[in-house]
Amino acid sequence: MKHTEILTRYVANFVDELVESGVRDIVISPGSRSTPLAMLCSQHKDLQTWIQIDERSAAFFALGIARESNRAVAVVCTSGTAAANYFPAIIEAYYSRLPILVLTADRPHELRDNGAPQAIDQIKMYGNYVKWFHEMALPEASERMLSYARNQAFRAVHTAMQHNKGPVHVNLPFREPLLPDFHVENMWGKGQKKRWFESGTITVDASTIKRLISVLKNKQRTIIVSGPQDDARQAKAILKIAELFHLPVFADPLSKLRSHPDPKKLVIESYDAFLKSSSIREHLQIDLIIRFGAAPVSKAYGQFVEAQKDVEHIIVEPYEGYREPTDQTVHYLYSDATSLLEQLNGISTSFDFDPSWLEMMQDWNEKAKGILLERSFTENLTEGHAVLGIEEAAPFASILFVGNSMPIRDVDTFFMHTNKEIEILANRGANGIDGVVSSAFGAAANGKRVTLLIGDISLLHDVNGLLLSKETSLNVTIVLINNNGGGIFSFLPQASSETSQFEALFGTPSNIQFEQIASTYSLHYHRPDSFQSYIDCLKESYEQNGISLIEVQTNREENVSWHRKKWKDIETILTSK
Amino acid sequence: MKHTEILTRYVANFVDELVESGVRDIVISPGSRSTPLAMLCSQHKDLQTWIQIDERSAAFFALGIARESNRAVAVVCTSGTAAANYFPAIIEAYYSRLPILVLTADRPHELRDNGAPQAIDQIKMYGNYVKWFHEMALPEASERMLSYARNQAFRAVHTAMQHNKGPVHVNLPFREPLLPDFHVENMWGKGQKKRWFESGTITVDASTIKRLISVLKNKQRTIIVSGPQDDARQAKAILKIAELFHLPVFADPLSKLRSHPDPKKLVIESYDAFLKSSSIREHLQIDLIIRFGAAPVSKAYGQFVEAQKDVEHIIVEPYEGYREPTDQTVHYLYSDATSLLEQLNGISTSFDFDPSWLEMMQDWNEKAKGILLERSFTENLTEGHAVLGIEEAAPFASILFVGNSMPIRDVDTFFMHTNKEIEILANRGANGIDGVVSSAFGAAANGKRVTLLIGDISLLHDVNGLLLSKETSLNVTIVLINNNGGGIFSFLPQASSETSQFEALFGTPSNIQFEQIASTYSLHYHRPDSFQSYIDCLKESYEQNGISLIEVQTNREENVSWHRKKWKDIETILTSK
C-alpha cells in the first residue's frame, strides 16, 4: 500500500471513530502538518467543522460548545507553539470538568529535538491538566493498526466523557506528503464491529444513608447549597432533595436552579447580597450545610462559612474531588444526586424541619430582592441595570454567558429566579477573563441564542473570538460593560493606593472605541443611554441574526457607590426590627 | 513585624536584586494576587514598567526586548490561566535561547487544589520548557529569608542568562492583604554586600584544533554556513574565520552577517534562490560544511544538505545543543567562535583553498542577485517588492523584525547584504506566527526604529500586541502583506486540493479591513499602490513617531507565479553555459 493510502485510511478511521463515539463538532486552526486531520475531519459528513485562526480562541470556542452541549468537542492544530496556545482553555476545561479532545499534529520522531523547523516537544506538554495523553504511532494500515487507531479515538472520547469530564490530549505524528486521497475505497472503514461504552453512577449503601439521616436530625438551621454545575440532571435532583426536607437552597447563578421551576420558592438567590453584611454573617448561625456542585461564586458566602464555628458541612460530589477552600472540618459524600434522592425518598422519613427557618430565609430573600430589583430610572445605567435588562428582555430558553471578574458577581447579585429557562453559563473552572468571547460563541454553536455579559478588558483579551462573527449561524448579543478598565479593582484595597499607580497597574484604561471594534468585525452596534433604550436595543438584537454589540458605558467609581448603597440598604432592612 | 511590612521587605528585596542582576524591563499584566510584585516593580526607579493586559502578548513583548537587548526581561502576572497564556512565548524563548523571567503570583498553599477561585496548579506548569523552576517560600523578613529572596532573584536572572540562555519560572505565593507599604524604611534592603556572577566560554584544546585542520585539508569545496544567531560577537568571529580561509559564507538573514561589513564579498545571500533548483542541488557537490548558529531558514538549503552524500559536516555550538534535522553523519564541535578564531589565527596556517571555488560562488551569487533585485515596475506590488522597499528605505541602524511563514522566506530571498547596519530579527525558535506583533514592539522598547514585515493572519493572531501602540516611546513601521489568508499554502501541495476545502482550511480569508484595525488602535495608515508610493509611505513613517501600518495588498496566486518565475530564471542563467 502506498504512503497516501495508508495515511488516508489510518486518519479516516481515527476520525470516523471520533464521530461514532459522539463527537459532532471540530474546531480547526490552519496549519500544514495537520493537513490529514483537518481535511478528513472537514470531509466527514457528520462533523461540523469550525475554523478559527487563533488556537487560543479556538480551544475556548470548543470549550463553549462542550459546556452547552455536554458532548466532547475536538480541536485540531499544527505542530509547534500553535499547540501551546491551547493551554489556557485546557486548564479551564480541566477545572470545569469539560470534555475537550486536543488533537495536535506533530513532526515524526526523526524531526524532533534536532532543530527541525516548527518542532517542539509535544509529549505530555500539558502536564497534569489532561486526564489522558497518548502519542499515536505513525500511520500504518494493517488491520491491527486501523483497529488501534479506532480504539484510541474511542478511548479518547470516552475518557474525556467519563466520570468527572475533562480534556485529553492525543499527539499525532505525520510524515510528508500530507495530502490524503478521498478516492481511497471505503476510507472511513465502515462496516466494522461497533464499539460501545457504558459507565454507571456512584451510589452509596443503606448504612451511608442512615449516617446522613442521623446527621440531619436536630439540625434545624440547615441550608442546601447548590454551586456551579453543568449537569442539569444533578441540579433537578438537588431541588427535589430540598423539597423533601422543606429546606432553603442557596442557589448559585451557575447552579441551573435560578431558572428551574420552583413552585415552593425554596430557591434563595439573594444570599450574596445579605451575606455581604459582616454583622449578618456573624449573627446568622446555622447548623448544617449540604453542598452540591463547586464552591459558589459568592465571596460573601465563603466568608459566611468561615464564620460558622459549629456547623456540620457535607459536600456531595458525583464522582471525586476536593473542592472546599475554607479548611474547616468537612465531610465528603460521593454519590450521584439522583441516586441519593431516590434513596432518601425510599426512606420516606417523617423527618420534620422547623418551617420557621425556611420562612425566615424566604422573608429575607423577598426583602433583599425588593431592594436589588428596584430600578431607579433617574440614575445612569449601572452594571446592575445591565443584568436586570437581560433578565427582562432575553428570549425564552436562551443562554446567558457571563464573563468573569465583575459580570459574574453582578449576575449573582441581580439575576433572580425566572421561568424563562435561561441557562446561565460561565468559565468558573479557573475564573479567567481570557477566552470568554470564544466560549460564549461556542455556546451558540448549536443554534441557541446567547447573551454575553462581559467587561471591556475581558472582551479585548479575546477580541480574536470575534473573528467567528463571520459564521452566520451564530446569534450572540454581547452586552459590553465598558468602564474603561478593570472595574473589580475599585472594590479592592488596591483602590486606596496612589491614583497614578492604581490607574496604570489596575485600572488599565485602554481607551479603545468599541464602535470601531464593532465595525472591524461587522457587528451590529448600539450604545444605549437609558434603561429603556437599553431594553429596546436588547430586543432588537434578539430579532436580528448575527452578532450584536451593545455597549453600556459605566463609571467605575459611581458603580462602586451604587453597589455599596444597595448592600447597606439590605443590611438595614434585615437587621432593624 | 506586621504582615504588610514583611510582605513589603521580602518582595522589595527580591525586586531590587532582579535589578542588581541586570533586569531593566518588566512587563506586567493586571491582576490582584500579583499586587505586591506589580506595585514594587513599578515603584523601583531603575525598572521600566510596561503594561499589557493580554499575558500572551506580554510575554512575547518581553521576548522581543530580550532578543534585541540580550538582557533578561521579567514578566509578572496573577494566578490562574493568566500564567498559561505565557506558554507560547516561553516555548519560543526556550528554543530561541532567550532569557525570560516568568514571575507568577500564586495563592498560598492553603488555597490550592481545594476549589478556591482562580487557583490552578502552577508548580512546574511549563514542564521542561524552562531552564529552572523555583517555588518561593511565603514572605518572611528575617535576615536569612531576605537574603534567600535576593539569592533566588539573583539565581533566576543568571540562570536565564548563563550559557544557552532561556526562560526561568519563579512562582510566588502571597497571602492577603496584598498591598505593600512604600513607607517601610529601607524597604529595598540597600547597603547589603553585592553578589556577583561571572561565567566563562567554552574553549577546545590544541588537539581538537589539529583534528579540525586535518578535516579541512583537501576539502576544496567547503562552505561556512552561518544560521540564525542572536550573539553579534559570534557572528563577527564567524566571518573572520571565513576570511582566514577565503571561504564563502552562506549567511542566513538572521545570522547578523547580511549587514556586517564584508569587504571581501564572502557573504553569499542568494543560496536559497539558486538551491531551489533541484538540478543545481543535485549537481553541486561539496566536500565540507562548517555550520554555526541554528539550522538556516532556507528549506532549499536543507534539501541541498540531504542530497550531499559524501560531505563532511561540522556543527559548531557555543555551549551545547543538537540542531541538525537531516540525520546525516554530523560532527559536533562545542566552542565559542571567538576562541576558535583566535586558535586558528594562532596556527597561522599556510593552508590554501583553491580560490576558484569562492569565485564560482561569488559569480553565482551576483547572477542570482541580478535577477532577484530586478524591479519590474509594470507589475503589481509583490511580496518581493515589499522586502526590496524596506532595504531601500529603512533607516541606518534600525531593526527589521520579520514574521514567520512567508515573510521570513521572502527576506531570505530578497534582503541582500547592506551597509546600513539593519539588524534582522525573527522568532525562529519554534517559528510560530503567534506573538509576532508583540515581539517586534518589544524590539523597539529600547528606542530603536523597527520595521515589522508580517502577513495578515499573523497580524490578526497577535492583534492584541497593538494595544501597546499607546506607548508613545515605540516607533514601529508595520508592513502588512495582506493576501487575505495563509499565503504559504499556495506554495504547498495543499493548493492542489479542491478549491472550496483549500480556501476554508488553508487559505482562511478573514476579509478584515485593516484600515479599521489601524483606526481602532490609532495607527498611521497607508495603502500604497505602486513601488514608488510604497517607498514614500515607508519614508514618511520613518519620520513620524508612533506606529504606522502600511498595507501592501497582494494576491496569493500572482505571488506564487511571480516567485516561481524568478527561481526558473535563476536556474536557467546558472545552468546554461
Coordinates of C-alpha atoms in Angstrom, one line a residue, chain B residues 54-530:
Chain B
D54 CA -3.0 40.1 27.4
E55 CA -0.4 37.9 29.1
R56 CA 0.2 36.1 25.8
S57 CA 1.2 39.3 24.1
A58 CA 3.0 40.5 27.3
A59 CA 5.4 37.5 27.2
F60 CA 6.1 38.0 23.5
F61 CA 6.7 41.7 24.1
A62 CA 9.3 40.7 26.8
L63 CA 10.8 38.2 24.4
G64 CA 11.2 41.0 21.8
I65 CA 13.0 43.2 24.4
A66 CA 15.3 40.3 25.3
R67 CA 16.0 39.4 21.7
E68 CA 17.1 43.0 20.9
S69 CA 18.9 43.8 24.2
N70 CA 20.4 40.5 25.2
R71 CA 19.2 41.1 28.7
A72 CA 16.9 39.1 30.9
V73 CA 13.4 40.6 30.9
A74 CA 10.8 39.8 33.5
V75 CA 7.0 39.2 33.2
V76 CA 4.6 39.4 36.0
C77 CA 1.0 38.0 36.1
T78 CA -1.6 37.0 38.6
S79 CA -2.6 33.4 39.4
G80 CA -4.7 31.2 37.2
T81 CA -5.0 30.9 33.5
A82 CA -3.2 34.2 33.2
A83 CA 0.0 32.2 33.7
A84 CA -1.0 29.7 31.0
N85 CA -1.1 32.5 28.4
Y86 CA 2.6 32.8 28.7
F87 CA 3.2 29.3 27.4
P88 CA 3.7 30.1 23.7
A89 CA 6.3 32.7 24.3
I90 CA 8.0 30.6 26.9
I91 CA 8.4 27.8 24.4
E92 CA 9.7 30.3 21.8
A93 CA 12.2 31.6 24.3
Y94 CA 13.3 28.1 25.2
Y95 CA 14.1 27.2 21.6
S96 CA 15.4 30.7 20.7
R97 CA 17.6 30.7 23.8
L98 CA 16.2 33.9 25.2
P99 CA 16.3 35.0 28.9
I100 CA 12.8 35.5 30.1
L101 CA 12.0 35.6 33.8
V102 CA 8.5 34.4 34.4
L103 CA 7.2 35.6 37.8
T104 CA 3.8 34.2 38.6
A105 CA 1.8 35.2 41.7
D106 CA 0.1 32.3 43.4
R107 CA -2.4 31.6 46.1
P108 CA -0.8 30.3 49.3
H109 CA -0.8 26.6 50.0
E110 CA -4.0 26.5 52.0
L111 CA -5.9 27.9 48.9
R112 CA -4.6 25.4 46.4
D113 CA -6.2 22.4 44.9
N114 CA -9.3 22.8 47.0
G115 CA -11.7 24.7 44.7
A116 CA -10.5 28.2 45.7
P117 CA -11.2 30.7 43.0
Q118 CA -8.6 31.4 40.3
A119 CA -6.2 28.9 41.8
I120 CA -4.6 26.4 39.4
D121 CA -1.6 24.1 40.0
Q122 CA 1.3 26.4 39.0
I123 CA 4.1 24.1 40.2
K124 CA 6.3 23.3 37.2
M125 CA 3.4 24.2 34.9
Y126 CA 5.7 24.9 32.0
G127 CA 7.3 21.5 32.2
N128 CA 10.7 21.2 30.5
Y129 CA 10.4 24.5 28.7
V130 CA 12.1 26.4 31.5
K131 CA 15.7 26.1 32.5
W132 CA 14.8 26.4 36.2
F133 CA 11.7 26.4 38.3
H134 CA 11.6 27.6 41.9
E135 CA 8.6 27.9 44.2
M136 CA 9.3 30.7 46.6
A137 CA 8.6 30.5 50.3
L138 CA 5.8 32.7 51.7
P139 CA 7.1 36.1 52.6
E140 CA 9.3 36.3 55.7
A141 CA 11.6 39.1 56.7
S142 CA 14.2 37.5 58.9
E143 CA 17.8 38.3 57.7
R144 CA 18.1 34.8 56.4
M145 CA 14.9 35.0 54.4
L146 CA 15.6 38.4 52.9
S147 CA 18.9 37.0 51.8
Y148 CA 17.1 34.0 50.4
A149 CA 14.8 36.2 48.4
R150 CA 17.8 38.1 47.0
N151 CA 19.6 34.9 46.2
Q152 CA 16.7 33.4 44.3
A153 CA 16.2 36.6 42.3
F154 CA 20.0 36.6 41.5
R155 CA 20.0 33.0 40.6
A156 CA 16.9 33.3 38.4
V157 CA 18.4 36.1 36.3
H158 CA 21.8 34.4 35.9
T159 CA 20.3 31.0 35.2
A160 CA 18.3 32.7 32.4
M161 CA 21.5 34.4 31.1
Q162 CA 24.1 31.6 31.5
H163 CA 25.4 29.6 28.6
N164 CA 22.4 28.9 26.3
K165 CA 20.0 31.5 27.6
G166 CA 16.4 30.6 28.3
P167 CA 13.3 31.1 30.3
V168 CA 13.1 30.5 34.1
H169 CA 9.9 30.4 36.2
V170 CA 9.6 31.6 39.8
N171 CA 6.2 31.1 41.5
L172 CA 5.5 33.5 44.3
P173 CA 2.6 32.7 46.8
F174 CA 1.1 35.6 48.7
R175 CA -1.4 35.9 51.4
E176 CA -3.8 38.8 51.8
P177 CA -3.7 41.7 52.4
L178 CA -1.6 42.2 49.3
L179 CA -0.9 46.0 49.4
P180 CA 2.8 46.8 50.1
D181 CA 3.7 49.9 52.2
F182 CA 6.1 52.2 50.4
H183 CA 6.9 53.9 53.7
V184 CA 8.8 50.9 55.2
E185 CA 12.3 52.2 56.0
N186 CA 15.0 51.0 53.6
M187 CA 12.5 48.6 52.0
W188 CA 14.8 47.8 49.1
G189 CA 17.4 46.4 51.5
K190 CA 20.1 48.7 50.1
G191 CA 23.6 48.5 51.7
Q192 CA 24.0 44.8 51.6
K193 CA 27.0 43.0 50.3
K194 CA 26.8 42.8 46.5
R195 CA 26.5 39.5 44.7
W196 CA 28.5 38.9 41.5
F197 CA 28.4 36.3 38.8
E198 CA 30.9 35.5 36.0
S199 CA 30.8 32.6 33.6
G200 CA 33.5 31.7 31.0
T201 CA 33.3 30.5 27.4
I202 CA 34.0 27.0 26.1
T203 CA 37.5 26.6 24.6
V204 CA 38.8 23.5 22.9
D205 CA 42.4 22.3 23.3
A206 CA 45.2 22.1 20.7
S207 CA 44.5 18.5 19.8
T208 CA 40.9 19.4 18.8
I209 CA 42.3 22.2 16.6
K210 CA 44.6 19.8 14.9
R211 CA 41.8 17.4 14.3
L212 CA 39.8 20.3 12.7
I213 CA 42.7 21.3 10.5
S214 CA 43.2 17.7 9.3
V215 CA 39.5 17.6 8.3
L216 CA 39.8 20.9 6.4
K217 CA 42.7 19.6 4.2
N218 CA 41.8 18.8 0.7
K219 CA 38.2 19.9 1.2
Q220 CA 38.4 22.4 -1.6
R221 CA 34.7 22.8 -1.9
T222 CA 34.0 24.0 1.6
I223 CA 31.2 26.3 2.8
I224 CA 30.8 28.1 6.0
V225 CA 27.1 28.3 7.0
S226 CA 26.0 30.9 9.4
G227 CA 22.5 30.2 10.7
P228 CA 20.2 32.3 12.9
Q229 CA 22.2 33.8 15.8
D230 CA 21.5 36.3 18.4
D231 CA 25.1 36.9 19.5
A232 CA 26.8 39.6 17.5
R233 CA 30.2 38.6 18.8
Q234 CA 29.9 35.1 17.5
A235 CA 28.7 36.4 14.1
K236 CA 31.8 38.6 13.8
A237 CA 34.1 35.8 14.6
I238 CA 32.4 33.5 12.0
L239 CA 33.1 36.0 9.2
K240 CA 36.7 36.3 10.4
I241 CA 37.2 32.5 10.2
A242 CA 35.8 32.6 6.6
E243 CA 38.3 35.4 5.8
L244 CA 41.1 33.3 7.2
F245 CA 40.4 30.5 4.8
H246 CA 38.9 32.6 1.9
L247 CA 35.7 30.6 2.0
P248 CA 32.1 31.5 1.0
V249 CA 29.7 32.0 3.8
F250 CA 26.1 31.1 3.3
A251 CA 24.6 33.7 5.5
D252 CA 21.1 33.3 6.9
P253 CA 19.1 36.5 7.1
L254 CA 19.2 36.1 10.9
S255 CA 23.0 35.4 11.0
K256 CA 23.6 39.1 11.5
L257 CA 26.1 38.9 8.6
R258 CA 23.9 40.4 5.9
S259 CA 24.6 43.8 7.3
H260 CA 28.0 43.2 8.8
P261 CA 30.9 44.9 6.8
D262 CA 32.1 42.3 4.2
P263 CA 34.9 43.9 2.2
K264 CA 36.0 40.5 0.7
K265 CA 32.4 39.7 -0.5
L266 CA 32.4 36.3 1.2
V267 CA 28.8 36.6 2.2
I268 CA 26.6 34.6 -0.2
E269 CA 23.0 35.6 0.3
S270 CA 21.2 34.1 -2.7
Y271 CA 21.9 30.4 -1.9
D272 CA 18.2 29.9 -1.1
A273 CA 17.2 31.1 -4.5
F274 CA 19.7 29.0 -6.5
L275 CA 19.3 25.9 -4.3
K276 CA 15.6 25.9 -5.1
S277 CA 16.6 24.3 -8.4
S278 CA 16.7 20.6 -7.9
S279 CA 19.1 20.2 -10.8
I280 CA 21.5 22.6 -9.1
R281 CA 21.1 20.8 -5.7
E282 CA 22.0 17.5 -7.3
H283 CA 24.9 18.7 -9.4
L284 CA 26.6 21.0 -6.8
Q285 CA 28.6 18.5 -4.8
I286 CA 30.6 19.9 -1.9
D287 CA 33.2 18.5 0.5
L288 CA 32.7 20.2 3.8
I289 CA 30.1 22.3 5.7
I290 CA 31.1 24.1 8.8
R291 CA 27.9 25.5 10.3
F292 CA 27.5 28.0 13.1
G293 CA 24.1 29.0 14.6
A294 CA 20.8 27.3 14.2
A295 CA 19.7 25.4 11.1
P296 CA 19.1 28.0 8.4
V297 CA 15.7 29.3 7.4
S298 CA 16.1 28.1 3.9
K299 CA 14.2 24.9 3.1
A300 CA 16.2 24.6 -0.2
Y301 CA 19.4 24.6 1.8
G302 CA 18.1 21.7 3.9
Q303 CA 17.2 19.7 0.8
F304 CA 20.7 20.5 -0.6
V305 CA 22.3 19.1 2.5
E306 CA 20.2 16.0 2.3
A307 CA 21.5 15.5 -1.3
Q308 CA 25.1 15.6 -0.3
K309 CA 26.2 12.0 0.1
D310 CA 29.9 12.4 0.9
V311 CA 30.1 15.7 2.6
E312 CA 31.8 16.2 6.0
H313 CA 29.5 18.2 8.2
I314 CA 30.7 20.1 11.3
I315 CA 28.4 21.9 13.6
V316 CA 29.8 24.4 16.0
E317 CA 27.8 25.3 19.1
P318 CA 29.0 27.8 21.7
Y319 CA 27.8 25.6 24.7
E320 CA 25.6 22.7 23.9
G321 CA 22.7 21.5 21.7
Y322 CA 21.9 19.2 18.8
R323 CA 20.4 21.2 16.0
E324 CA 20.7 19.3 12.7
P325 CA 17.5 17.8 11.3
T326 CA 18.9 15.9 8.3
D327 CA 20.2 12.8 10.2
Q328 CA 23.3 12.6 8.2
T329 CA 26.5 11.9 10.0
V330 CA 27.4 15.1 11.7
H331 CA 30.4 16.1 13.9
Y332 CA 29.8 18.5 16.8
L333 CA 32.3 21.0 17.9
Y334 CA 31.5 22.8 21.1
S335 CA 33.4 26.0 21.3
D336 CA 33.0 29.7 21.4
A337 CA 33.5 31.0 17.8
T338 CA 35.8 33.8 19.1
S339 CA 38.1 31.4 20.9
L340 CA 38.1 29.2 17.8
L341 CA 39.1 32.1 15.7
E342 CA 42.0 33.0 18.0
Q343 CA 43.3 29.5 18.0
L344 CA 43.0 29.2 14.2
N345 CA 44.8 32.5 13.9
G346 CA 47.5 31.2 16.2
I347 CA 48.2 28.3 13.9
S348 CA 48.9 30.8 11.1
T349 CA 48.5 28.0 8.6
S350 CA 49.6 28.5 5.1
F351 CA 46.7 26.3 4.3
D352 CA 45.2 27.3 0.9
F353 CA 41.8 26.7 -0.5
D354 CA 41.5 26.8 -4.3
P355 CA 40.2 30.3 -4.9
S356 CA 38.1 29.2 -7.9
W357 CA 35.5 27.7 -5.5
L358 CA 35.0 31.0 -3.8
E359 CA 35.0 32.8 -7.2
M360 CA 32.4 30.5 -8.6
M361 CA 30.1 31.0 -5.6
Q362 CA 30.6 34.8 -5.9
D363 CA 29.8 34.6 -9.6
W364 CA 26.6 32.6 -8.9
N365 CA 25.6 35.0 -6.2
E366 CA 26.0 38.0 -8.4
K367 CA 23.9 36.5 -11.2
A368 CA 21.2 35.3 -8.9
K369 CA 21.1 38.7 -7.1
G370 CA 20.8 40.4 -10.5
I371 CA 17.6 38.5 -11.1
L372 CA 16.2 38.8 -7.6
L373 CA 16.8 42.5 -7.4
E374 CA 15.4 43.4 -10.8
R375 CA 12.3 45.5 -10.2
S376 CA 9.7 45.4 -12.9
F377 CA 7.6 48.4 -12.3
T378 CA 4.8 47.4 -14.6
E379 CA 3.8 44.6 -12.2
N380 CA 1.6 45.0 -9.1
L381 CA 3.4 45.2 -5.8
T382 CA 4.6 41.7 -4.8
E383 CA 5.8 40.3 -1.6
G384 CA 9.3 40.5 -3.0
H385 CA 8.9 44.2 -3.6
A386 CA 7.9 44.7 0.0
V387 CA 11.3 43.5 1.1
L388 CA 13.2 45.4 -1.6
G389 CA 11.5 48.6 -0.5
I390 CA 12.4 48.1 3.2
E391 CA 16.0 47.5 2.3
E392 CA 16.0 50.7 0.3
A393 CA 14.1 53.0 2.7
A394 CA 14.8 51.7 6.2
P395 CA 16.9 54.0 8.3
F396 CA 20.5 53.3 9.3
A397 CA 21.0 51.1 12.4
S398 CA 17.3 50.2 12.5
I399 CA 15.8 46.8 13.1
L400 CA 13.8 44.7 10.7
F401 CA 11.6 42.2 12.6
V402 CA 10.3 39.5 10.3
G403 CA 7.1 37.4 10.7
N404 CA 7.1 33.7 10.1
S405 CA 5.6 31.7 7.3
M406 CA 6.2 33.7 4.1
P407 CA 7.8 37.0 5.3
I408 CA 11.0 35.3 6.6
R409 CA 11.3 33.3 3.4
D410 CA 10.9 36.5 1.3
V411 CA 13.5 38.2 3.4
D412 CA 15.8 35.2 3.0
T413 CA 15.4 35.6 -0.8
F414 CA 15.3 39.3 -1.3
F415 CA 17.2 41.0 1.5
M416 CA 20.7 41.3 0.3
H417 CA 23.9 42.5 2.0
T418 CA 23.7 46.1 3.1
N419 CA 26.0 48.5 4.9
K420 CA 23.1 50.2 6.7
E421 CA 23.5 48.0 9.8
I422 CA 20.0 46.8 9.7
E423 CA 19.6 44.1 12.3
I424 CA 17.2 41.4 11.2
L425 CA 15.3 39.6 13.9
A426 CA 12.6 36.9 13.9
N427 CA 11.1 34.3 16.2
R428 CA 12.8 31.2 14.8
G429 CA 12.9 29.1 17.9
A430 CA 9.6 27.4 17.1
N431 CA 8.7 29.5 14.0
G432 CA 5.2 30.4 15.2
I433 CA 3.1 33.0 13.6
D434 CA 1.9 33.9 17.1
G435 CA 3.2 36.8 19.1
V436 CA 5.0 38.5 16.3
V437 CA 3.5 42.0 16.7
S438 CA 4.4 42.0 20.4
S439 CA 7.9 40.7 19.7
A440 CA 8.5 43.4 17.2
F441 CA 7.2 46.1 19.6
G442 CA 9.5 44.7 22.2
A443 CA 12.4 45.0 19.9
A444 CA 11.5 48.8 19.7
A445 CA 11.4 49.2 23.5
N446 CA 15.0 50.4 23.8
G447 CA 14.4 53.2 21.4
K448 CA 15.4 51.8 18.0
R449 CA 13.2 52.1 15.0
V450 CA 11.7 48.9 14.0
T451 CA 10.2 47.8 10.7
L452 CA 7.9 44.8 11.1
L453 CA 7.2 42.7 8.0
I454 CA 4.2 40.5 8.7
G455 CA 1.3 38.7 7.0
D456 CA -2.3 39.3 7.7
I457 CA -3.1 36.1 9.6
S458 CA -0.1 36.6 11.8
L459 CA -1.0 40.2 12.5
L460 CA -4.6 39.2 13.4
H461 CA -3.3 36.4 15.6
D462 CA -1.5 38.9 17.8
V463 CA -3.7 41.9 17.2
N464 CA -3.6 42.5 21.0
G465 CA 0.1 43.4 20.6
L466 CA -1.3 46.6 19.1
L467 CA -2.7 47.6 22.5
L468 CA 0.8 48.8 23.2
S469 CA 0.5 51.4 20.4
K470 CA -0.5 53.8 23.1
E471 CA 3.1 53.6 24.5
T472 CA 4.4 56.7 22.8
S473 CA 8.0 55.7 23.0
L474 CA 7.6 52.9 20.5
N475 CA 8.3 53.7 16.8
V476 CA 7.3 50.8 14.6
T477 CA 6.5 50.7 10.9
I478 CA 4.4 47.7 10.2
V479 CA 4.5 46.5 6.6
L480 CA 1.5 44.2 6.3
I481 CA 1.5 41.8 3.4
N482 CA -2.2 41.3 3.0
N483 CA -3.1 38.4 0.8
N484 CA -6.2 37.8 2.8
G485 CA -5.2 34.5 4.3
G486 CA -2.4 32.0 4.5
G487 CA -0.2 32.7 1.5
I488 CA 2.3 30.0 2.3
F489 CA -0.2 27.2 1.5
S490 CA -0.3 28.3 -2.1
F491 CA 3.3 27.1 -2.4
L492 CA 2.5 23.7 -0.9
P493 CA 0.7 20.6 -2.3
Q494 CA -2.4 21.6 -0.3
A495 CA -3.0 24.1 -3.1
S496 CA -3.9 21.1 -5.4
S497 CA -6.8 20.1 -3.2
E498 CA -10.4 21.1 -4.0
T499 CA -10.8 24.9 -4.1
S500 CA -13.6 25.1 -1.5
Q501 CA -11.8 22.9 1.0
F502 CA -8.5 24.7 0.3
E503 CA -9.9 28.2 1.0
A504 CA -11.7 27.0 4.1
L505 CA -8.9 25.1 5.7
F506 CA -5.7 26.7 4.4
G507 CA -6.5 30.0 2.6
T508 CA -8.7 31.1 5.6
P509 CA -9.5 34.6 4.3
S510 CA -10.6 36.8 7.2
N511 CA -11.9 39.7 5.0
I512 CA -10.9 42.1 7.7
Q513 CA -10.4 45.7 6.7
F514 CA -7.0 46.7 8.1
E515 CA -7.8 50.3 7.8
Q516 CA -10.3 49.8 10.6
I517 CA -7.8 47.9 12.7
A518 CA -5.5 50.9 12.2
S519 CA -8.2 53.3 13.3
T520 CA -9.1 51.2 16.4
Y521 CA -5.5 51.2 17.7
S522 CA -4.7 54.7 16.5
L523 CA -2.0 53.7 13.9
H524 CA -1.0 55.9 11.0
Y525 CA -2.4 54.1 8.0
H526 CA -1.2 53.9 4.3
R527 CA -2.1 51.7 1.4
P528 CA 0.4 52.3 -1.4
D529 CA -0.5 51.0 -4.9
S530 CA 2.9 51.3 -6.6

